[in-house]
Amino acid sequence: MSTTLFYSESVINSDFFELDQEESKHCKRVLRMKPGDKLTLTDGLGTFYEAEISNPDPKKCTLQIISRQEVEKSGQAKVHMVVAPTKNISRFEWFLEKATEIGVDEITPLICTNSERTVVKTDRLNKVVIAAMKQSKQAWKPVLHEPEKMEKFIRNQFSAQKFIPWVSDSPIALLSKAYSKKQDCVILIGPEGDFTPGELASAGDAGFVPVSLGPNRLRTETAAIVACHTIHLINQI
Protein backbone atom coordinates (compact mmCIF):
# COMPACT_ATOMS: atom_id res chain seq x y z
CA MET A 1 0.00 0.00 0.00
CA SER A 2 1.24 3.49 -0.84
CA THR A 3 1.96 5.95 1.98
CA THR A 4 -1.14 8.06 1.29
CA LEU A 5 -4.59 6.47 1.13
CA PHE A 6 -7.17 8.16 -1.10
CA TYR A 7 -10.94 7.91 -0.68
CA SER A 8 -13.93 7.96 -2.98
CA GLU A 9 -17.54 7.98 -1.82
CA SER A 10 -18.58 7.00 -5.35
CA VAL A 11 -18.90 3.33 -6.23
CA ILE A 12 -15.87 2.15 -8.22
CA ASN A 13 -17.23 -0.29 -10.78
CA SER A 14 -14.96 0.13 -13.80
CA ASP A 15 -11.25 0.00 -14.64
CA PHE A 16 -11.04 3.78 -15.05
CA PHE A 17 -11.94 6.25 -12.35
CA GLU A 18 -11.79 9.97 -11.54
CA LEU A 19 -10.96 11.33 -8.10
CA ASP A 20 -13.14 14.14 -6.78
CA GLN A 21 -11.77 17.69 -6.83
CA GLU A 22 -10.44 17.66 -3.26
CA GLU A 23 -8.55 14.39 -3.67
CA SER A 24 -7.38 15.41 -7.15
CA LYS A 25 -5.94 18.65 -5.77
CA HIS A 26 -4.14 16.74 -3.02
CA CYS A 27 -2.74 14.31 -5.56
CA LYS A 28 -1.42 17.00 -7.92
CA ARG A 29 -0.70 20.09 -5.80
CA VAL A 30 0.42 18.53 -2.52
CA LEU A 31 1.96 15.19 -3.47
CA ARG A 32 2.95 16.33 -6.99
CA MET A 33 2.14 12.94 -8.44
CA LYS A 34 2.79 12.29 -12.13
CA PRO A 35 1.39 10.03 -14.86
CA GLY A 36 2.43 6.46 -14.13
CA ASP A 37 2.65 6.97 -10.37
CA LYS A 38 0.68 4.47 -8.32
CA LEU A 39 -1.64 5.06 -5.39
CA THR A 40 -4.06 3.20 -3.14
CA LEU A 41 -7.73 4.09 -3.01
CA THR A 42 -10.64 2.89 -0.88
CA ASP A 43 -14.39 3.20 -1.22
CA GLY A 44 -14.86 2.93 2.56
CA LEU A 45 -16.96 -0.18 1.95
CA GLY A 46 -14.26 -2.77 2.46
CA THR A 47 -12.16 -2.62 -0.70
CA PHE A 48 -8.66 -1.30 -1.43
CA TYR A 49 -7.87 -0.42 -5.03
CA GLU A 50 -4.36 -0.15 -6.44
CA ALA A 51 -4.39 2.38 -9.26
CA GLU A 52 -2.07 4.11 -11.70
CA ILE A 53 -2.41 7.79 -12.53
CA SER A 54 -3.32 8.48 -16.15
CA ASN A 55 -3.88 12.23 -15.94
CA PRO A 56 -3.02 14.09 -12.69
CA ASP A 57 -5.40 16.99 -13.31
CA PRO A 58 -5.87 19.03 -10.09
CA LYS A 59 -9.63 19.18 -10.67
CA LYS A 60 -10.26 15.70 -12.07
CA CYS A 61 -7.43 13.21 -11.64
CA THR A 62 -7.92 10.14 -13.85
CA LEU A 63 -6.84 6.71 -12.64
CA GLN A 64 -6.64 3.22 -14.07
CA ILE A 65 -7.54 0.52 -11.57
CA ILE A 66 -4.87 -2.20 -11.48
CA SER A 67 -6.11 -4.50 -8.74
CA ARG A 68 -8.74 -4.86 -6.02
CA GLN A 69 -8.42 -6.29 -2.52
CA GLU A 70 -11.48 -7.14 -0.44
CA VAL A 71 -10.90 -6.62 3.29
CA GLU A 72 -12.93 -8.34 5.97
CA LYS A 73 -13.78 -6.29 9.03
CA SER A 74 -11.49 -6.96 11.96
CA GLY A 75 -13.45 -8.77 14.63
CA GLN A 76 -16.92 -10.21 14.23
CA ALA A 77 -18.82 -7.78 16.42
CA LYS A 78 -20.23 -4.40 15.40
CA VAL A 79 -19.87 -1.48 17.80
CA HIS A 80 -22.36 1.39 17.62
CA MET A 81 -21.34 4.37 19.76
CA VAL A 82 -24.16 6.80 20.57
CA VAL A 83 -22.61 9.90 22.09
CA ALA A 84 -23.86 13.30 23.21
CA PRO A 85 -21.89 16.01 21.34
CA THR A 86 -19.74 18.18 23.59
CA LYS A 87 -20.10 21.95 23.91
CA ASN A 88 -16.59 22.31 22.53
CA ILE A 89 -17.04 20.54 19.21
CA SER A 90 -13.31 19.90 18.86
CA ARG A 91 -13.57 17.42 21.74
CA PHE A 92 -16.32 15.52 19.93
CA GLU A 93 -14.23 15.57 16.76
CA TRP A 94 -11.35 14.11 18.78
CA PHE A 95 -13.65 11.27 19.83
CA LEU A 96 -14.66 10.66 16.20
CA GLU A 97 -11.03 10.54 15.13
CA LYS A 98 -9.92 8.14 17.83
CA ALA A 99 -12.98 5.89 17.62
CA THR A 100 -12.44 5.58 13.87
CA GLU A 101 -8.80 4.64 14.41
CA ILE A 102 -9.85 2.00 16.95
CA GLY A 103 -12.41 0.55 14.53
CA VAL A 104 -15.92 1.65 15.50
CA ASP A 105 -18.68 0.67 13.06
CA GLU A 106 -21.42 3.24 13.64
CA ILE A 107 -21.69 6.59 15.42
CA THR A 108 -24.83 8.52 16.29
CA PRO A 109 -24.75 11.96 17.95
CA LEU A 110 -27.24 11.78 20.84
CA ILE A 111 -29.38 14.71 21.95
CA CYS A 112 -30.29 14.53 25.65
CA THR A 113 -32.04 16.80 28.16
CA ASN A 114 -28.69 18.02 29.52
CA SER A 115 -26.96 18.27 26.15
CA GLU A 116 -24.71 21.30 25.87
CA ARG A 117 -24.85 21.12 22.07
CA THR A 118 -27.98 20.18 20.15
CA VAL A 119 -26.88 21.10 16.61
CA VAL A 120 -23.92 19.57 14.78
CA LYS A 121 -22.71 19.85 11.20
CA THR A 122 -22.50 16.25 10.08
CA ASP A 123 -20.75 17.21 6.82
CA ARG A 124 -17.84 18.57 8.84
CA LEU A 125 -17.88 15.59 11.21
CA ASN A 126 -17.90 13.17 8.27
CA LYS A 127 -14.70 14.76 6.97
CA VAL A 128 -13.07 14.08 10.33
CA VAL A 129 -14.12 10.42 10.09
CA ILE A 130 -12.81 10.12 6.53
CA ALA A 131 -9.46 11.69 7.46
CA ALA A 132 -9.08 9.28 10.40
CA MET A 133 -9.99 6.30 8.22
CA LYS A 134 -7.35 7.32 5.67
CA GLN A 135 -4.71 8.04 8.31
CA SER A 136 -5.22 4.63 9.94
CA LYS A 137 -5.20 2.87 6.55
CA GLN A 138 -8.62 1.27 6.85
CA ALA A 139 -10.89 0.01 4.09
CA TRP A 140 -14.07 0.45 6.15
CA LYS A 141 -15.52 3.87 6.94
CA PRO A 142 -17.72 4.08 10.04
CA VAL A 143 -21.32 5.05 9.38
CA LEU A 144 -22.02 8.50 10.83
CA HIS A 145 -25.73 8.98 11.43
CA GLU A 146 -27.66 12.21 11.81
CA PRO A 147 -28.22 13.37 15.42
CA GLU A 148 -31.15 11.76 17.17
CA LYS A 149 -33.04 12.58 20.35
CA MET A 150 -32.60 10.04 23.10
CA GLU A 151 -36.29 9.30 23.59
CA LYS A 152 -36.57 8.39 19.91
CA PHE A 153 -33.28 6.52 19.62
CA ILE A 154 -33.92 4.08 22.46
CA ARG A 155 -37.17 2.99 20.80
CA ASN A 156 -35.20 1.56 17.88
CA GLN A 157 -34.99 -2.21 17.72
CA PHE A 158 -31.44 -3.55 17.99
CA SER A 159 -30.37 -7.18 17.82
CA ALA A 160 -27.39 -6.29 19.97
CA GLN A 161 -26.31 -5.92 23.58
CA LYS A 162 -27.27 -2.48 24.87
CA PHE A 163 -25.35 -0.58 27.52
CA ILE A 164 -25.60 2.79 29.23
CA PRO A 165 -22.51 3.75 31.26
CA TRP A 166 -23.17 6.28 34.00
CA VAL A 167 -21.93 7.42 37.39
CA SER A 168 -23.86 5.51 40.06
CA ASP A 169 -23.80 5.63 43.85
CA SER A 170 -24.76 1.96 43.85
CA PRO A 171 -22.44 -0.85 42.69
CA ILE A 172 -22.97 -1.77 39.02
CA ALA A 173 -21.04 -4.13 36.77
CA LEU A 174 -18.07 -2.97 34.75
CA LEU A 175 -18.65 -2.85 31.00
CA SER A 176 -15.78 -5.31 30.58
CA LYS A 177 -17.66 -7.83 32.76
CA ALA A 178 -21.16 -7.22 31.39
CA TYR A 179 -20.24 -7.48 27.71
CA SER A 180 -20.37 -10.88 26.00
CA LYS A 181 -17.44 -11.36 23.65
CA LYS A 182 -17.98 -11.22 19.88
CA GLN A 183 -21.50 -9.80 20.22
CA ASP A 184 -22.75 -6.62 18.54
CA CYS A 185 -23.34 -3.79 20.98
CA VAL A 186 -24.87 -0.33 21.25
CA ILE A 187 -23.44 2.01 23.89
CA LEU A 188 -25.03 5.28 25.04
CA ILE A 189 -22.71 8.00 26.36
CA GLY A 190 -24.39 10.98 27.98
CA PRO A 191 -23.49 14.69 28.12
CA GLU A 192 -21.29 16.36 30.75
CA GLY A 193 -24.39 16.86 32.92
CA ASP A 194 -25.10 13.10 32.64
CA PHE A 195 -28.44 11.51 31.87
CA THR A 196 -31.50 12.60 33.83
CA PRO A 197 -33.23 10.06 36.13
CA GLY A 198 -36.08 9.94 33.62
CA GLU A 199 -33.71 9.17 30.74
CA LEU A 200 -32.02 6.44 32.76
CA ALA A 201 -35.38 4.89 33.59
CA SER A 202 -36.53 5.04 29.96
CA ALA A 203 -33.27 3.50 28.75
CA GLY A 204 -33.64 0.72 31.31
CA ASP A 205 -37.19 0.05 30.15
CA ALA A 206 -35.83 -0.17 26.59
CA GLY A 207 -33.33 -2.83 27.60
CA PHE A 208 -30.18 -0.78 28.10
CA VAL A 209 -28.06 -2.23 30.90
CA PRO A 210 -26.37 0.24 33.28
CA VAL A 211 -22.61 -0.33 33.49
CA SER A 212 -19.53 1.33 34.95
CA LEU A 213 -16.36 2.41 33.16
CA GLY A 214 -14.37 2.50 36.38
CA PRO A 215 -14.12 4.55 39.59
CA ASN A 216 -13.19 7.89 38.02
CA ARG A 217 -15.55 10.49 36.60
CA LEU A 218 -14.78 10.82 32.89
CA ARG A 219 -15.51 13.52 30.35
CA THR A 220 -17.98 12.56 27.64
CA GLU A 221 -15.38 12.04 24.93
CA THR A 222 -13.07 10.12 27.29
CA ALA A 223 -15.89 7.84 28.41
CA ALA A 224 -16.79 7.15 24.79
CA ILE A 225 -13.22 6.16 23.90
CA VAL A 226 -12.84 4.01 27.02
CA ALA A 227 -16.06 2.15 26.17
CA CYS A 228 -15.16 1.73 22.50
CA HIS A 229 -11.64 0.52 23.24
CA THR A 230 -12.82 -1.84 25.98
CA ILE A 231 -15.06 -3.68 23.51
CA HIS A 232 -12.32 -3.68 20.88
CA LEU A 233 -9.74 -5.18 23.23
CA ILE A 234 -12.11 -7.88 24.50
CA ASN A 235 -12.82 -8.96 20.93
CA GLN A 236 -9.10 -9.08 20.06
CA ILE A 237 -8.29 -11.55 22.82
Coordinates of C-alpha atoms in Angstrom, one line a residue:
M1 CA 0.0 0.0 0.0
S2 CA 1.2 3.5 -0.8
T3 CA 2.0 5.9 2.0
T4 CA -1.1 8.1 1.3
L5 CA -4.6 6.5 1.1
F6 CA -7.2 8.2 -1.1
Y7 CA -10.9 7.9 -0.7
S8 CA -13.9 8.0 -3.0
E9 CA -17.5 8.0 -1.8
S10 CA -18.6 7.0 -5.4
V11 CA -18.9 3.3 -6.2
I12 CA -15.9 2.2 -8.2
N13 CA -17.2 -0.3 -10.8
S14 CA -15.0 0.1 -13.8
D15 CA -11.2 0.0 -14.6
F16 CA -11.0 3.8 -15.0
F17 CA -11.9 6.2 -12.4
E18 CA -11.8 10.0 -11.5
L19 CA -11.0 11.3 -8.1
D20 CA -13.1 14.1 -6.8
Q21 CA -11.8 17.7 -6.8
E22 CA -10.4 17.7 -3.3
E23 CA -8.6 14.4 -3.7
S24 CA -7.4 15.4 -7.2
K25 CA -5.9 18.6 -5.8
H26 CA -4.1 16.7 -3.0
C27 CA -2.7 14.3 -5.6
K28 CA -1.4 17.0 -7.9
R29 CA -0.7 20.1 -5.8
V30 CA 0.4 18.5 -2.5
L31 CA 2.0 15.2 -3.5
R32 CA 2.9 16.3 -7.0
M33 CA 2.1 12.9 -8.4
K34 CA 2.8 12.3 -12.1
P35 CA 1.4 10.0 -14.9
G36 CA 2.4 6.5 -14.1
D37 CA 2.7 7.0 -10.4
K38 CA 0.7 4.5 -8.3
L39 CA -1.6 5.1 -5.4
T40 CA -4.1 3.2 -3.1
L41 CA -7.7 4.1 -3.0
T42 CA -10.6 2.9 -0.9
D43 CA -14.4 3.2 -1.2
G44 CA -14.9 2.9 2.6
L45 CA -17.0 -0.2 1.9
G46 CA -14.3 -2.8 2.5
T47 CA -12.2 -2.6 -0.7
F48 CA -8.7 -1.3 -1.4
Y49 CA -7.9 -0.4 -5.0
E50 CA -4.4 -0.1 -6.4
A51 CA -4.4 2.4 -9.3
E52 CA -2.1 4.1 -11.7
I53 CA -2.4 7.8 -12.5
S54 CA -3.3 8.5 -16.2
N55 CA -3.9 12.2 -15.9
P56 CA -3.0 14.1 -12.7
D57 CA -5.4 17.0 -13.3
P58 CA -5.9 19.0 -10.1
K59 CA -9.6 19.2 -10.7
K60 CA -10.3 15.7 -12.1
C61 CA -7.4 13.2 -11.6
T62 CA -7.9 10.1 -13.9
L63 CA -6.8 6.7 -12.6
Q64 CA -6.6 3.2 -14.1
I65 CA -7.5 0.5 -11.6
I66 CA -4.9 -2.2 -11.5
S67 CA -6.1 -4.5 -8.7
R68 CA -8.7 -4.9 -6.0
Q69 CA -8.4 -6.3 -2.5
E70 CA -11.5 -7.1 -0.4
V71 CA -10.9 -6.6 3.3
E72 CA -12.9 -8.3 6.0
K73 CA -13.8 -6.3 9.0
S74 CA -11.5 -7.0 12.0
G75 CA -13.5 -8.8 14.6
Q76 CA -16.9 -10.2 14.2
A77 CA -18.8 -7.8 16.4
K78 CA -20.2 -4.4 15.4
V79 CA -19.9 -1.5 17.8
H80 CA -22.4 1.4 17.6
M81 CA -21.3 4.4 19.8
V82 CA -24.2 6.8 20.6
V83 CA -22.6 9.9 22.1
A84 CA -23.9 13.3 23.2
P85 CA -21.9 16.0 21.3
T86 CA -19.7 18.2 23.6
K87 CA -20.1 22.0 23.9
N88 CA -16.6 22.3 22.5
I89 CA -17.0 20.5 19.2
S90 CA -13.3 19.9 18.9
R91 CA -13.6 17.4 21.7
F92 CA -16.3 15.5 19.9
E93 CA -14.2 15.6 16.8
W94 CA -11.4 14.1 18.8
F95 CA -13.7 11.3 19.8
L96 CA -14.7 10.7 16.2
E97 CA -11.0 10.5 15.1
K98 CA -9.9 8.1 17.8
A99 CA -13.0 5.9 17.6
T100 CA -12.4 5.6 13.9
E101 CA -8.8 4.6 14.4
I102 CA -9.9 2.0 17.0
G103 CA -12.4 0.5 14.5
V104 CA -15.9 1.7 15.5
D105 CA -18.7 0.7 13.1
E106 CA -21.4 3.2 13.6
I107 CA -21.7 6.6 15.4
T108 CA -24.8 8.5 16.3
P109 CA -24.8 12.0 17.9
L110 CA -27.2 11.8 20.8
I111 CA -29.4 14.7 22.0
C112 CA -30.3 14.5 25.6
T113 CA -32.0 16.8 28.2
N114 CA -28.7 18.0 29.5
S115 CA -27.0 18.3 26.2
E116 CA -24.7 21.3 25.9
R117 CA -24.9 21.1 22.1
T118 CA -28.0 20.2 20.1
V119 CA -26.9 21.1 16.6
V120 CA -23.9 19.6 14.8
K121 CA -22.7 19.8 11.2
T122 CA -22.5 16.3 10.1
D123 CA -20.7 17.2 6.8
R124 CA -17.8 18.6 8.8
L125 CA -17.9 15.6 11.2
N126 CA -17.9 13.2 8.3
K127 CA -14.7 14.8 7.0
V128 CA -13.1 14.1 10.3
V129 CA -14.1 10.4 10.1
I130 CA -12.8 10.1 6.5
A131 CA -9.5 11.7 7.5
A132 CA -9.1 9.3 10.4
M133 CA -10.0 6.3 8.2
K134 CA -7.4 7.3 5.7
Q135 CA -4.7 8.0 8.3
S136 CA -5.2 4.6 9.9
K137 CA -5.2 2.9 6.6
Q138 CA -8.6 1.3 6.8
A139 CA -10.9 0.0 4.1
W140 CA -14.1 0.4 6.1
K141 CA -15.5 3.9 6.9
P142 CA -17.7 4.1 10.0
V143 CA -21.3 5.1 9.4
L144 CA -22.0 8.5 10.8
H145 CA -25.7 9.0 11.4
E146 CA -27.7 12.2 11.8
P147 CA -28.2 13.4 15.4
E148 CA -31.2 11.8 17.2
K149 CA -33.0 12.6 20.4
M150 CA -32.6 10.0 23.1
E151 CA -36.3 9.3 23.6
K152 CA -36.6 8.4 19.9
F153 CA -33.3 6.5 19.6
I154 CA -33.9 4.1 22.5
R155 CA -37.2 3.0 20.8
N156 CA -35.2 1.6 17.9
Q157 CA -35.0 -2.2 17.7
F158 CA -31.4 -3.5 18.0
S159 CA -30.4 -7.2 17.8
A160 CA -27.4 -6.3 20.0
Q161 CA -26.3 -5.9 23.6
K162 CA -27.3 -2.5 24.9
F163 CA -25.4 -0.6 27.5
I164 CA -25.6 2.8 29.2
P165 CA -22.5 3.7 31.3
W166 CA -23.2 6.3 34.0
V167 CA -21.9 7.4 37.4
S168 CA -23.9 5.5 40.1
D169 CA -23.8 5.6 43.8
S170 CA -24.8 2.0 43.8
P171 CA -22.4 -0.8 42.7
I172 CA -23.0 -1.8 39.0
A173 CA -21.0 -4.1 36.8
L174 CA -18.1 -3.0 34.8
L175 CA -18.7 -2.9 31.0
S176 CA -15.8 -5.3 30.6
K177 CA -17.7 -7.8 32.8
A178 CA -21.2 -7.2 31.4
Y179 CA -20.2 -7.5 27.7
S180 CA -20.4 -10.9 26.0
K181 CA -17.4 -11.4 23.7
K182 CA -18.0 -11.2 19.9
Q183 CA -21.5 -9.8 20.2
D184 CA -22.8 -6.6 18.5
C185 CA -23.3 -3.8 21.0
V186 CA -24.9 -0.3 21.2
I187 CA -23.4 2.0 23.9
L188 CA -25.0 5.3 25.0
I189 CA -22.7 8.0 26.4
G190 CA -24.4 11.0 28.0
P191 CA -23.5 14.7 28.1
E192 CA -21.3 16.4 30.7
G193 CA -24.4 16.9 32.9
D194 CA -25.1 13.1 32.6
F195 CA -28.4 11.5 31.9
T196 CA -31.5 12.6 33.8
P197 CA -33.2 10.1 36.1
G198 CA -36.1 9.9 33.6
E199 CA -33.7 9.2 30.7
L200 CA -32.0 6.4 32.8
A201 CA -35.4 4.9 33.6
S202 CA -36.5 5.0 30.0
A203 CA -33.3 3.5 28.8
G204 CA -33.6 0.7 31.3
D205 CA -37.2 0.1 30.2
A206 CA -35.8 -0.2 26.6
G207 CA -33.3 -2.8 27.6
F208 CA -30.2 -0.8 28.1
V209 CA -28.1 -2.2 30.9
P210 CA -26.4 0.2 33.3
V211 CA -22.6 -0.3 33.5
S212 CA -19.5 1.3 35.0
L213 CA -16.4 2.4 33.2
G214 CA -14.4 2.5 36.4
P215 CA -14.1 4.6 39.6
N216 CA -13.2 7.9 38.0
R217 CA -15.5 10.5 36.6
L218 CA -14.8 10.8 32.9
R219 CA -15.5 13.5 30.3
T220 CA -18.0 12.6 27.6
E221 CA -15.4 12.0 24.9
T222 CA -13.1 10.1 27.3
A223 CA -15.9 7.8 28.4
A224 CA -16.8 7.1 24.8
I225 CA -13.2 6.2 23.9
V226 CA -12.8 4.0 27.0
A227 CA -16.1 2.2 26.2
C228 CA -15.2 1.7 22.5
H229 CA -11.6 0.5 23.2
T230 CA -12.8 -1.8 26.0
I231 CA -15.1 -3.7 23.5
H232 CA -12.3 -3.7 20.9
L233 CA -9.7 -5.2 23.2
I234 CA -12.1 -7.9 24.5
N235 CA -12.8 -9.0 20.9
Q236 CA -9.1 -9.1 20.1
I237 CA -8.3 -11.6 22.8

